mmCIF file of N, CA and C in Angstrom:
data_model
loop_
_atom_site.group_PDB
_atom_site.id
_atom_site.type_symbol
_atom_site.label_atom_id
_atom_site.label_comp_id
_atom_site.label_asym_id
_atom_site.label_seq_id
_atom_site.Cartn_x
_atom_site.Cartn_y
_atom_site.Cartn_z
ATOM 1 N N UNK A 198 66.999 115.961 118.149
ATOM 2 C CA UNK A 198 66.556 114.889 118.995
ATOM 3 C C UNK A 198 66.998 115.167 120.432
ATOM 4 N N UNK A 199 66.168 115.830 121.151
ATOM 5 C CA UNK A 199 66.472 116.110 122.542
ATOM 6 C C UNK A 199 66.157 114.879 123.384
ATOM 7 N N UNK A 200 67.104 114.545 124.256
ATOM 8 C CA UNK A 200 66.951 113.358 125.088
ATOM 9 C C UNK A 200 66.559 113.750 126.503
ATOM 10 N N UNK A 201 65.692 112.948 127.087
ATOM 11 C CA UNK A 201 65.352 113.130 128.494
ATOM 12 C C UNK A 201 66.385 112.387 129.343
ATOM 13 N N UNK A 202 66.360 112.632 130.642
ATOM 14 C CA UNK A 202 67.293 111.957 131.540
ATOM 15 C C UNK A 202 67.049 110.448 131.526
ATOM 16 N N UNK A 203 65.792 110.056 131.430
ATOM 17 C CA UNK A 203 65.469 108.625 131.372
ATOM 18 C C UNK A 203 66.037 107.985 130.115
ATOM 19 N N UNK A 204 65.919 108.652 128.968
ATOM 20 C CA UNK A 204 66.451 108.107 127.721
ATOM 21 C C UNK A 204 67.973 108.007 127.765
ATOM 22 N N UNK A 205 68.628 108.989 128.351
ATOM 23 C CA UNK A 205 70.082 108.934 128.475
ATOM 24 C C UNK A 205 70.499 107.715 129.290
ATOM 25 N N UNK A 206 69.784 107.472 130.391
ATOM 26 C CA UNK A 206 70.097 106.308 131.228
ATOM 27 C C UNK A 206 69.815 105.006 130.484
ATOM 28 N N UNK A 207 68.687 104.927 129.799
ATOM 29 C CA UNK A 207 68.330 103.701 129.064
ATOM 30 C C UNK A 207 69.327 103.442 127.943
ATOM 31 N N UNK A 208 69.678 104.466 127.183
ATOM 32 C CA UNK A 208 70.612 104.276 126.074
ATOM 33 C C UNK A 208 72.005 103.920 126.582
ATOM 34 N N UNK A 209 72.393 104.460 127.728
ATOM 35 C CA UNK A 209 73.665 104.077 128.326
ATOM 36 C C UNK A 209 73.686 102.617 128.716
ATOM 37 N N UNK A 210 72.600 102.157 129.305
ATOM 38 C CA UNK A 210 72.517 100.742 129.682
ATOM 39 C C UNK A 210 72.468 99.842 128.452
ATOM 40 N N UNK A 211 71.747 100.259 127.419
ATOM 41 C CA UNK A 211 71.670 99.439 126.209
ATOM 42 C C UNK A 211 73.027 99.331 125.525
ATOM 43 N N UNK A 212 73.772 100.423 125.473
ATOM 44 C CA UNK A 212 75.122 100.373 124.916
ATOM 45 C C UNK A 212 76.026 99.458 125.721
ATOM 46 N N UNK A 213 75.890 99.515 127.047
ATOM 47 C CA UNK A 213 76.679 98.629 127.911
ATOM 48 C C UNK A 213 76.267 97.171 127.733
ATOM 49 N N UNK A 214 74.990 96.915 127.531
ATOM 50 C CA UNK A 214 74.527 95.546 127.281
ATOM 51 C C UNK A 214 75.095 95.024 125.962
ATOM 52 N N UNK A 215 75.151 95.877 124.950
ATOM 53 C CA UNK A 215 75.751 95.467 123.679
ATOM 54 C C UNK A 215 77.213 95.074 123.874
ATOM 55 N N UNK A 216 77.938 95.900 124.610
ATOM 56 C CA UNK A 216 79.356 95.620 124.837
ATOM 57 C C UNK A 216 79.522 94.344 125.675
ATOM 58 N N UNK A 217 78.733 94.201 126.721
ATOM 59 C CA UNK A 217 78.826 93.016 127.573
ATOM 60 C C UNK A 217 78.469 91.746 126.801
ATOM 61 N N UNK A 218 77.469 91.822 125.929
ATOM 62 C CA UNK A 218 77.100 90.636 125.154
ATOM 63 C C UNK A 218 78.217 90.239 124.205
ATOM 64 N N UNK A 219 78.907 91.218 123.650
ATOM 65 C CA UNK A 219 80.033 90.913 122.766
ATOM 66 C C UNK A 219 81.149 90.226 123.549
ATOM 67 N N UNK A 220 81.449 90.718 124.739
ATOM 68 C CA UNK A 220 82.491 90.125 125.564
ATOM 69 C C UNK A 220 82.102 88.702 125.988
ATOM 70 N N UNK A 221 80.854 88.520 126.401
ATOM 71 C CA UNK A 221 80.408 87.199 126.849
ATOM 72 C C UNK A 221 80.341 86.184 125.717
ATOM 73 N N UNK A 222 80.023 86.637 124.532
ATOM 74 C CA UNK A 222 79.888 85.718 123.406
ATOM 75 C C UNK A 222 81.198 85.485 122.668
ATOM 76 N N UNK A 223 82.290 86.096 123.100
ATOM 77 C CA UNK A 223 83.574 85.878 122.442
ATOM 78 C C UNK A 223 84.042 84.432 122.546
ATOM 79 N N UNK A 224 83.571 83.709 123.539
ATOM 80 C CA UNK A 224 84.006 82.313 123.695
ATOM 81 C C UNK A 224 83.367 81.400 122.654
ATOM 82 N N UNK A 225 82.271 81.827 122.032
ATOM 83 C CA UNK A 225 81.606 81.042 121.001
ATOM 84 C C UNK A 225 81.934 81.634 119.633
ATOM 85 N N UNK A 226 82.546 80.867 118.734
ATOM 86 C CA UNK A 226 82.911 81.428 117.432
ATOM 87 C C UNK A 226 81.688 81.720 116.566
ATOM 88 N N UNK A 227 81.730 82.844 115.903
ATOM 89 C CA UNK A 227 80.714 83.256 114.922
ATOM 90 C C UNK A 227 79.319 83.425 115.506
ATOM 91 N N UNK A 228 79.224 83.675 116.807
ATOM 92 C CA UNK A 228 77.926 83.934 117.421
ATOM 93 C C UNK A 228 78.005 85.282 118.128
ATOM 94 N N UNK A 229 77.135 86.183 117.749
ATOM 95 C CA UNK A 229 77.061 87.458 118.451
ATOM 96 C C UNK A 229 75.645 88.005 118.343
ATOM 97 N N UNK A 230 75.299 88.821 119.288
ATOM 98 C CA UNK A 230 73.950 89.382 119.338
ATOM 99 C C UNK A 230 73.908 90.830 118.872
ATOM 100 N N UNK A 231 75.019 91.372 118.420
ATOM 101 C CA UNK A 231 75.072 92.793 118.087
ATOM 102 C C UNK A 231 74.127 93.167 116.956
ATOM 103 N N UNK A 232 74.036 92.325 115.933
ATOM 104 C CA UNK A 232 73.118 92.609 114.840
ATOM 105 C C UNK A 232 71.671 92.578 115.296
ATOM 106 N N UNK A 233 71.351 91.606 116.138
ATOM 107 C CA UNK A 233 69.982 91.522 116.666
ATOM 108 C C UNK A 233 69.672 92.723 117.555
ATOM 109 N N UNK A 234 70.630 93.106 118.402
ATOM 110 C CA UNK A 234 70.421 94.289 119.241
ATOM 111 C C UNK A 234 70.249 95.543 118.392
ATOM 112 N N UNK A 235 71.087 95.690 117.382
ATOM 113 C CA UNK A 235 71.001 96.874 116.516
ATOM 114 C C UNK A 235 69.635 96.966 115.863
ATOM 115 N N UNK A 236 69.154 95.859 115.347
ATOM 116 C CA UNK A 236 67.861 95.887 114.674
ATOM 117 C C UNK A 236 66.715 96.057 115.668
ATOM 118 N N UNK A 237 66.810 95.430 116.833
ATOM 119 C CA UNK A 237 65.748 95.578 117.832
ATOM 120 C C UNK A 237 65.679 97.012 118.359
ATOM 121 N N UNK A 238 66.834 97.617 118.619
ATOM 122 C CA UNK A 238 66.846 99.002 119.090
ATOM 123 C C UNK A 238 66.312 99.945 118.018
ATOM 124 N N UNK A 239 66.612 99.649 116.760
ATOM 125 C CA UNK A 239 66.122 100.493 115.667
ATOM 126 C C UNK A 239 64.609 100.417 115.561
ATOM 127 N N UNK A 240 64.061 99.222 115.692
ATOM 128 C CA UNK A 240 62.606 99.066 115.622
ATOM 129 C C UNK A 240 61.944 99.796 116.787
ATOM 130 N N UNK A 241 62.517 99.684 117.968
ATOM 131 C CA UNK A 241 61.901 100.267 119.155
ATOM 132 C C UNK A 241 62.085 101.779 119.240
ATOM 133 N N UNK A 242 63.288 102.279 118.963
ATOM 134 C CA UNK A 242 63.598 103.686 119.222
ATOM 135 C C UNK A 242 63.784 104.544 117.974
ATOM 136 N N UNK A 243 63.784 103.940 116.798
ATOM 137 C CA UNK A 243 63.935 104.711 115.571
ATOM 138 C C UNK A 243 65.323 105.337 115.476
ATOM 139 N N UNK A 244 65.384 106.619 115.114
ATOM 140 C CA UNK A 244 66.670 107.294 114.942
ATOM 141 C C UNK A 244 67.474 107.392 116.233
ATOM 142 N N UNK A 245 66.823 107.353 117.355
ATOM 143 C CA UNK A 245 67.532 107.438 118.630
ATOM 144 C C UNK A 245 68.342 106.180 118.935
ATOM 145 N N UNK A 246 68.136 105.129 118.163
ATOM 146 C CA UNK A 246 68.908 103.895 118.366
ATOM 147 C C UNK A 246 70.380 104.095 118.041
ATOM 148 N N UNK A 247 70.710 105.169 117.340
ATOM 149 C CA UNK A 247 72.118 105.438 117.053
ATOM 150 C C UNK A 247 72.913 105.716 118.319
ATOM 151 N N UNK A 248 72.259 106.201 119.378
ATOM 152 C CA UNK A 248 72.982 106.480 120.623
ATOM 153 C C UNK A 248 73.577 105.218 121.246
ATOM 154 N N UNK A 249 72.798 104.157 121.514
ATOM 155 C CA UNK A 249 73.436 102.967 122.082
ATOM 156 C C UNK A 249 74.396 102.276 121.116
ATOM 157 N N UNK A 250 74.113 102.350 119.813
ATOM 158 C CA UNK A 250 74.997 101.712 118.838
ATOM 159 C C UNK A 250 76.370 102.369 118.877
ATOM 160 N N UNK A 251 76.392 103.683 118.843
ATOM 161 C CA UNK A 251 77.685 104.366 118.839
ATOM 162 C C UNK A 251 78.305 104.448 120.228
ATOM 163 N N UNK A 252 77.529 104.270 121.272
ATOM 164 C CA UNK A 252 78.123 104.099 122.599
ATOM 165 C C UNK A 252 78.891 102.783 122.643
ATOM 166 N N UNK A 253 78.325 101.752 122.060
ATOM 167 C CA UNK A 253 79.041 100.473 121.960
ATOM 168 C C UNK A 253 80.358 100.652 121.196
ATOM 169 N N UNK A 254 80.318 101.356 120.071
ATOM 170 C CA UNK A 254 81.539 101.585 119.294
ATOM 171 C C UNK A 254 82.551 102.380 120.118
ATOM 172 N N UNK A 255 82.084 103.376 120.856
ATOM 173 C CA UNK A 255 82.977 104.166 121.712
ATOM 174 C C UNK A 255 83.613 103.300 122.796
ATOM 175 N N UNK A 256 82.841 102.378 123.369
ATOM 176 C CA UNK A 256 83.400 101.470 124.368
ATOM 177 C C UNK A 256 84.446 100.542 123.756
ATOM 178 N N UNK A 257 84.203 100.077 122.549
ATOM 179 C CA UNK A 257 85.190 99.247 121.859
ATOM 180 C C UNK A 257 86.500 100.022 121.667
ATOM 181 N N UNK A 258 86.388 101.254 121.216
ATOM 182 C CA UNK A 258 87.583 102.070 120.999
ATOM 183 C C UNK A 258 88.262 102.386 122.327
ATOM 184 N N UNK A 259 87.491 102.634 123.355
ATOM 185 C CA UNK A 259 88.050 102.942 124.667
ATOM 186 C C UNK A 259 88.835 101.765 125.239
ATOM 187 N N UNK A 260 88.301 100.551 125.131
ATOM 188 C CA UNK A 260 88.948 99.399 125.740
ATOM 189 C C UNK A 260 89.997 98.738 124.855
ATOM 190 N N UNK A 261 89.849 98.809 123.532
ATOM 191 C CA UNK A 261 90.779 98.134 122.635
ATOM 192 C C UNK A 261 91.670 99.091 121.858
ATOM 193 N N UNK A 262 91.422 100.376 121.940
ATOM 194 C CA UNK A 262 92.192 101.333 121.167
ATOM 195 C C UNK A 262 91.657 101.424 119.745
ATOM 196 N N UNK A 263 92.201 102.364 119.013
ATOM 197 C CA UNK A 263 91.747 102.548 117.625
ATOM 198 C C UNK A 263 92.462 101.529 116.747
ATOM 199 N N UNK A 264 91.677 100.625 116.198
ATOM 200 C CA UNK A 264 92.177 99.593 115.291
ATOM 201 C C UNK A 264 91.353 99.666 114.009
ATOM 202 N N UNK A 265 91.772 98.934 112.995
ATOM 203 C CA UNK A 265 91.030 98.953 111.730
ATOM 204 C C UNK A 265 89.613 98.431 111.903
ATOM 205 N N UNK A 266 89.438 97.378 112.686
ATOM 206 C CA UNK A 266 88.102 96.828 112.850
ATOM 207 C C UNK A 266 87.209 97.778 113.639
ATOM 208 N N UNK A 267 87.774 98.596 114.527
ATOM 209 C CA UNK A 267 86.964 99.597 115.228
ATOM 210 C C UNK A 267 86.509 100.694 114.287
ATOM 211 N N UNK A 268 87.386 101.083 113.383
ATOM 212 C CA UNK A 268 87.014 102.115 112.414
ATOM 213 C C UNK A 268 85.915 101.591 111.502
ATOM 214 N N UNK A 269 85.976 100.307 111.142
ATOM 215 C CA UNK A 269 84.917 99.713 110.324
ATOM 216 C C UNK A 269 83.580 99.717 111.051
ATOM 217 N N UNK A 270 83.603 99.573 112.374
ATOM 218 C CA UNK A 270 82.355 99.604 113.141
ATOM 219 C C UNK A 270 81.620 100.925 112.981
ATOM 220 N N UNK A 271 82.352 101.984 112.695
ATOM 221 C CA UNK A 271 81.717 103.292 112.562
ATOM 222 C C UNK A 271 80.713 103.329 111.418
ATOM 223 N N UNK A 272 80.949 102.557 110.371
ATOM 224 C CA UNK A 272 79.990 102.577 109.271
ATOM 225 C C UNK A 272 79.269 101.246 109.055
ATOM 226 N N UNK A 273 79.825 100.137 109.498
ATOM 227 C CA UNK A 273 79.141 98.851 109.300
ATOM 228 C C UNK A 273 77.838 98.803 110.096
ATOM 229 N N UNK A 274 77.872 99.222 111.366
ATOM 230 C CA UNK A 274 76.649 99.201 112.166
ATOM 231 C C UNK A 274 75.665 100.248 111.675
ATOM 232 N N UNK A 275 76.175 101.323 111.072
ATOM 233 C CA UNK A 275 75.275 102.315 110.488
ATOM 234 C C UNK A 275 74.514 101.730 109.304
ATOM 235 N N UNK A 276 75.183 100.922 108.491
ATOM 236 C CA UNK A 276 74.496 100.293 107.364
ATOM 237 C C UNK A 276 73.403 99.347 107.830
ATOM 238 N N UNK A 277 73.690 98.573 108.875
ATOM 239 C CA UNK A 277 72.664 97.689 109.420
ATOM 240 C C UNK A 277 71.519 98.496 110.012
ATOM 241 N N UNK A 278 71.843 99.579 110.688
ATOM 242 C CA UNK A 278 70.810 100.473 111.232
ATOM 243 C C UNK A 278 69.932 101.014 110.107
ATOM 244 N N UNK A 279 70.549 101.477 109.026
ATOM 245 C CA UNK A 279 69.770 102.051 107.914
ATOM 246 C C UNK A 279 68.867 101.003 107.265
ATOM 247 N N UNK A 280 69.377 99.782 107.110
ATOM 248 C CA UNK A 280 68.535 98.715 106.566
ATOM 249 C C UNK A 280 67.371 98.395 107.468
ATOM 250 N N UNK A 281 67.622 98.334 108.766
ATOM 251 C CA UNK A 281 66.540 98.055 109.723
ATOM 252 C C UNK A 281 65.573 99.228 109.806
ATOM 253 N N UNK A 282 66.097 100.435 109.712
ATOM 254 C CA UNK A 282 65.239 101.622 109.784
ATOM 255 C C UNK A 282 64.290 101.669 108.582
ATOM 256 N N UNK A 283 64.801 101.270 107.431
ATOM 257 C CA UNK A 283 63.964 101.267 106.230
ATOM 258 C C UNK A 283 62.880 100.186 106.302
ATOM 259 N N UNK A 284 63.144 99.102 107.005
ATOM 260 C CA UNK A 284 62.215 97.980 107.068
ATOM 261 C C UNK A 284 61.552 97.821 108.432
ATOM 262 N N UNK A 285 61.567 98.839 109.259
ATOM 263 C CA UNK A 285 61.072 98.687 110.634
ATOM 264 C C UNK A 285 59.573 98.500 110.732
ATOM 265 N N UNK A 286 58.846 98.670 109.666
ATOM 266 C CA UNK A 286 57.391 98.488 109.694
ATOM 267 C C UNK A 286 56.981 97.027 109.525
ATOM 268 N N UNK A 287 57.949 96.145 109.253
ATOM 269 C CA UNK A 287 57.626 94.723 109.133
ATOM 270 C C UNK A 287 57.160 94.211 110.489
ATOM 271 N N UNK A 288 56.074 93.496 110.504
ATOM 272 C CA UNK A 288 55.529 92.990 111.759
ATOM 273 C C UNK A 288 55.833 91.514 111.989
ATOM 274 N N UNK A 289 56.099 90.780 110.926
ATOM 275 C CA UNK A 289 56.365 89.353 111.053
ATOM 276 C C UNK A 289 57.820 89.145 111.494
ATOM 277 N N UNK A 290 58.060 88.516 112.643
ATOM 278 C CA UNK A 290 59.437 88.333 113.112
ATOM 279 C C UNK A 290 60.284 87.449 112.202
ATOM 280 N N UNK A 291 59.663 86.521 111.481
ATOM 281 C CA UNK A 291 60.424 85.681 110.563
ATOM 282 C C UNK A 291 61.035 86.504 109.445
ATOM 283 N N UNK A 292 60.256 87.416 108.861
ATOM 284 C CA UNK A 292 60.787 88.267 107.799
ATOM 285 C C UNK A 292 61.892 89.169 108.320
ATOM 286 N N UNK A 293 61.722 89.644 109.538
ATOM 287 C CA UNK A 293 62.740 90.514 110.106
ATOM 288 C C UNK A 293 64.026 89.742 110.379
ATOM 289 N N UNK A 294 63.912 88.488 110.819
ATOM 290 C CA UNK A 294 65.100 87.661 111.039
ATOM 291 C C UNK A 294 65.810 87.376 109.716
ATOM 292 N N UNK A 295 65.049 87.067 108.678
ATOM 293 C CA UNK A 295 65.660 86.843 107.368
ATOM 294 C C UNK A 295 66.317 88.106 106.845
ATOM 295 N N UNK A 296 65.701 89.248 107.086
ATOM 296 C CA UNK A 296 66.283 90.518 106.680
ATOM 297 C C UNK A 296 67.612 90.740 107.388
ATOM 298 N N UNK A 297 67.677 90.419 108.683
ATOM 299 C CA UNK A 297 68.918 90.595 109.424
ATOM 300 C C UNK A 297 70.021 89.716 108.842
ATOM 301 N N UNK A 298 69.704 88.469 108.557
ATOM 302 C CA UNK A 298 70.706 87.565 107.999
ATOM 303 C C UNK A 298 71.214 88.091 106.666
ATOM 304 N N UNK A 299 70.314 88.507 105.804
ATOM 305 C CA UNK A 299 70.721 89.007 104.489
ATOM 306 C C UNK A 299 71.517 90.302 104.596
ATOM 307 N N UNK A 300 71.081 91.237 105.447
ATOM 308 C CA UNK A 300 71.817 92.496 105.590
ATOM 309 C C UNK A 300 73.215 92.264 106.142
ATOM 310 N N UNK A 301 73.332 91.438 107.167
ATOM 311 C CA UNK A 301 74.649 91.161 107.728
ATOM 312 C C UNK A 301 75.545 90.467 106.706
ATOM 313 N N UNK A 302 74.970 89.575 105.921
ATOM 314 C CA UNK A 302 75.781 88.852 104.952
ATOM 315 C C UNK A 302 76.231 89.776 103.817
ATOM 316 N N UNK A 303 75.359 90.640 103.370
ATOM 317 C CA UNK A 303 75.744 91.578 102.317
ATOM 318 C C UNK A 303 76.811 92.539 102.829
ATOM 319 N N UNK A 304 76.679 92.991 104.080
ATOM 320 C CA UNK A 304 77.707 93.854 104.662
ATOM 321 C C UNK A 304 79.024 93.088 104.763
ATOM 322 N N UNK A 305 78.953 91.819 105.162
ATOM 323 C CA UNK A 305 80.156 90.988 105.241
ATOM 324 C C UNK A 305 80.820 90.887 103.877
ATOM 325 N N UNK A 306 80.043 90.601 102.849
ATOM 326 C CA UNK A 306 80.611 90.468 101.516
ATOM 327 C C UNK A 306 81.158 91.793 101.006
ATOM 328 N N UNK A 307 80.459 92.866 101.307
ATOM 329 C CA UNK A 307 80.866 94.163 100.791
ATOM 330 C C UNK A 307 82.184 94.614 101.387
ATOM 331 N N UNK A 308 82.379 94.411 102.670
ATOM 332 C CA UNK A 308 83.548 94.974 103.323
ATOM 333 C C UNK A 308 84.657 93.964 103.595
ATOM 334 N N UNK A 309 84.343 92.689 103.664
ATOM 335 C CA UNK A 309 85.381 91.731 103.995
ATOM 336 C C UNK A 309 85.780 90.848 102.824
ATOM 337 N N UNK A 310 84.888 90.667 101.887
ATOM 338 C CA UNK A 310 85.178 89.817 100.739
ATOM 339 C C UNK A 310 84.710 90.532 99.481
ATOM 340 N N UNK A 311 85.345 91.630 99.150
ATOM 341 C CA UNK A 311 84.885 92.476 98.064
ATOM 342 C C UNK A 311 84.806 91.733 96.733
ATOM 343 N N UNK A 312 85.661 90.759 96.517
ATOM 344 C CA UNK A 312 85.655 90.072 95.229
ATOM 345 C C UNK A 312 84.379 89.261 95.026
ATOM 346 N N UNK A 313 83.797 88.744 96.100
ATOM 347 C CA UNK A 313 82.585 87.934 95.963
ATOM 348 C C UNK A 313 81.305 88.754 96.017
ATOM 349 N N UNK A 314 81.387 90.022 96.377
ATOM 350 C CA UNK A 314 80.173 90.817 96.523
ATOM 351 C C UNK A 314 79.444 90.973 95.196
ATOM 352 N N UNK A 315 80.173 91.328 94.134
ATOM 353 C CA UNK A 315 79.512 91.493 92.839
ATOM 354 C C UNK A 315 78.994 90.157 92.322
ATOM 355 N N UNK A 316 79.713 89.084 92.607
ATOM 356 C CA UNK A 316 79.224 87.758 92.224
ATOM 357 C C UNK A 316 77.910 87.455 92.928
ATOM 358 N N UNK A 317 77.824 87.766 94.204
ATOM 359 C CA UNK A 317 76.605 87.487 94.976
ATOM 360 C C UNK A 317 75.433 88.302 94.452
ATOM 361 N N UNK A 318 75.659 89.570 94.189
ATOM 362 C CA UNK A 318 74.584 90.453 93.750
ATOM 363 C C UNK A 318 74.164 90.155 92.312
ATOM 364 N N UNK A 319 75.119 89.920 91.419
ATOM 365 C CA UNK A 319 74.817 89.824 89.992
ATOM 366 C C UNK A 319 74.580 88.406 89.485
ATOM 367 N N UNK A 320 75.293 87.425 90.026
ATOM 368 C CA UNK A 320 75.268 86.103 89.424
ATOM 369 C C UNK A 320 74.400 85.092 90.148
ATOM 370 N N UNK A 321 74.143 85.287 91.427
ATOM 371 C CA UNK A 321 73.342 84.322 92.177
ATOM 372 C C UNK A 321 71.876 84.557 91.843
ATOM 373 N N UNK A 322 71.165 83.518 91.405
ATOM 374 C CA UNK A 322 69.740 83.704 91.086
ATOM 375 C C UNK A 322 68.947 84.148 92.315
ATOM 376 N N UNK A 323 67.877 84.853 92.083
ATOM 377 C CA UNK A 323 67.092 85.408 93.182
ATOM 378 C C UNK A 323 66.439 84.330 94.045
ATOM 379 N N UNK A 324 66.209 83.142 93.496
ATOM 380 C CA UNK A 324 65.537 82.121 94.281
ATOM 381 C C UNK A 324 66.497 81.304 95.147
ATOM 382 N N UNK A 325 67.805 81.561 95.086
ATOM 383 C CA UNK A 325 68.765 80.797 95.896
ATOM 384 C C UNK A 325 69.714 81.694 96.688
ATOM 385 N N UNK A 326 69.230 82.709 97.384
ATOM 386 C CA UNK A 326 70.175 83.581 98.097
ATOM 387 C C UNK A 326 70.814 82.915 99.299
ATOM 388 N N UNK A 327 70.184 81.901 99.887
ATOM 389 C CA UNK A 327 70.728 81.295 101.096
ATOM 390 C C UNK A 327 71.724 80.178 100.792
ATOM 391 N N UNK A 328 71.793 79.726 99.554
ATOM 392 C CA UNK A 328 72.748 78.672 99.211
ATOM 393 C C UNK A 328 74.176 79.153 99.436
ATOM 394 N N UNK A 329 74.431 80.394 99.160
ATOM 395 C CA UNK A 329 75.770 80.950 99.331
ATOM 396 C C UNK A 329 76.156 80.982 100.812
ATOM 397 N N UNK A 330 75.178 81.187 101.705
ATOM 398 C CA UNK A 330 75.458 81.213 103.144
ATOM 399 C C UNK A 330 76.005 79.878 103.603
ATOM 400 N N UNK A 331 75.349 78.825 103.208
ATOM 401 C CA UNK A 331 75.667 77.517 103.729
ATOM 402 C C UNK A 331 76.950 76.943 103.151
ATOM 403 N N UNK A 332 77.451 77.500 102.063
ATOM 404 C CA UNK A 332 78.710 76.984 101.511
ATOM 405 C C UNK A 332 79.897 77.300 102.412
ATOM 406 N N UNK A 333 79.750 78.256 103.340
ATOM 407 C CA UNK A 333 80.850 78.608 104.236
ATOM 408 C C UNK A 333 80.791 77.871 105.564
ATOM 409 N N UNK A 334 79.757 77.084 105.809
ATOM 410 C CA UNK A 334 79.616 76.411 107.108
ATOM 411 C C UNK A 334 80.773 75.443 107.347
ATOM 412 N N UNK A 335 81.205 74.740 106.319
ATOM 413 C CA UNK A 335 82.303 73.788 106.523
ATOM 414 C C UNK A 335 83.562 74.490 106.996
ATOM 415 N N UNK A 336 83.808 75.703 106.530
ATOM 416 C CA UNK A 336 84.992 76.427 106.963
ATOM 417 C C UNK A 336 84.833 76.936 108.398
ATOM 418 N N UNK A 337 83.634 77.315 108.781
ATOM 419 C CA UNK A 337 83.407 77.774 110.134
ATOM 420 C C UNK A 337 83.563 76.635 111.136
ATOM 421 N N UNK A 338 83.137 75.439 110.757
ATOM 422 C CA UNK A 338 83.216 74.310 111.677
ATOM 423 C C UNK A 338 84.634 73.782 111.852
ATOM 424 N N UNK A 339 85.476 73.965 110.838
ATOM 425 C CA UNK A 339 86.828 73.413 110.922
ATOM 426 C C UNK A 339 87.829 74.372 111.549
ATOM 427 N N UNK A 340 87.468 75.608 111.760
ATOM 428 C CA UNK A 340 88.425 76.573 112.315
ATOM 429 C C UNK A 340 88.537 76.473 113.793
#
């Protein structure tokens, strides 16, 4: 994947926008645009979207140092990228938004709440996948 000078500049700006959005949204709990940016860049640029994604991760490591959550970023955003890359042909924005919510939630369960991941995948009926999402809202509002 050879990059032109224009692509290098665009990907640099996109990575900086990802980092700036994370910093600006830190004041609001549980709200971030990183998943939306990751999926939008994947739809638009395909495999080249890995450049701004990993530039964002590099900026996180540069400004905060190497921490456990930074190391997790190395593969968590890759999983979201791979899910979006596999589904990038979807044209309906509603389906793509639902896909983002489900992918982020499965990644959350897989890496942060391993005990509930198998319960979510195996025991939750297919017609009620969003019920599990809303059971955590009370905890988010009280924190």
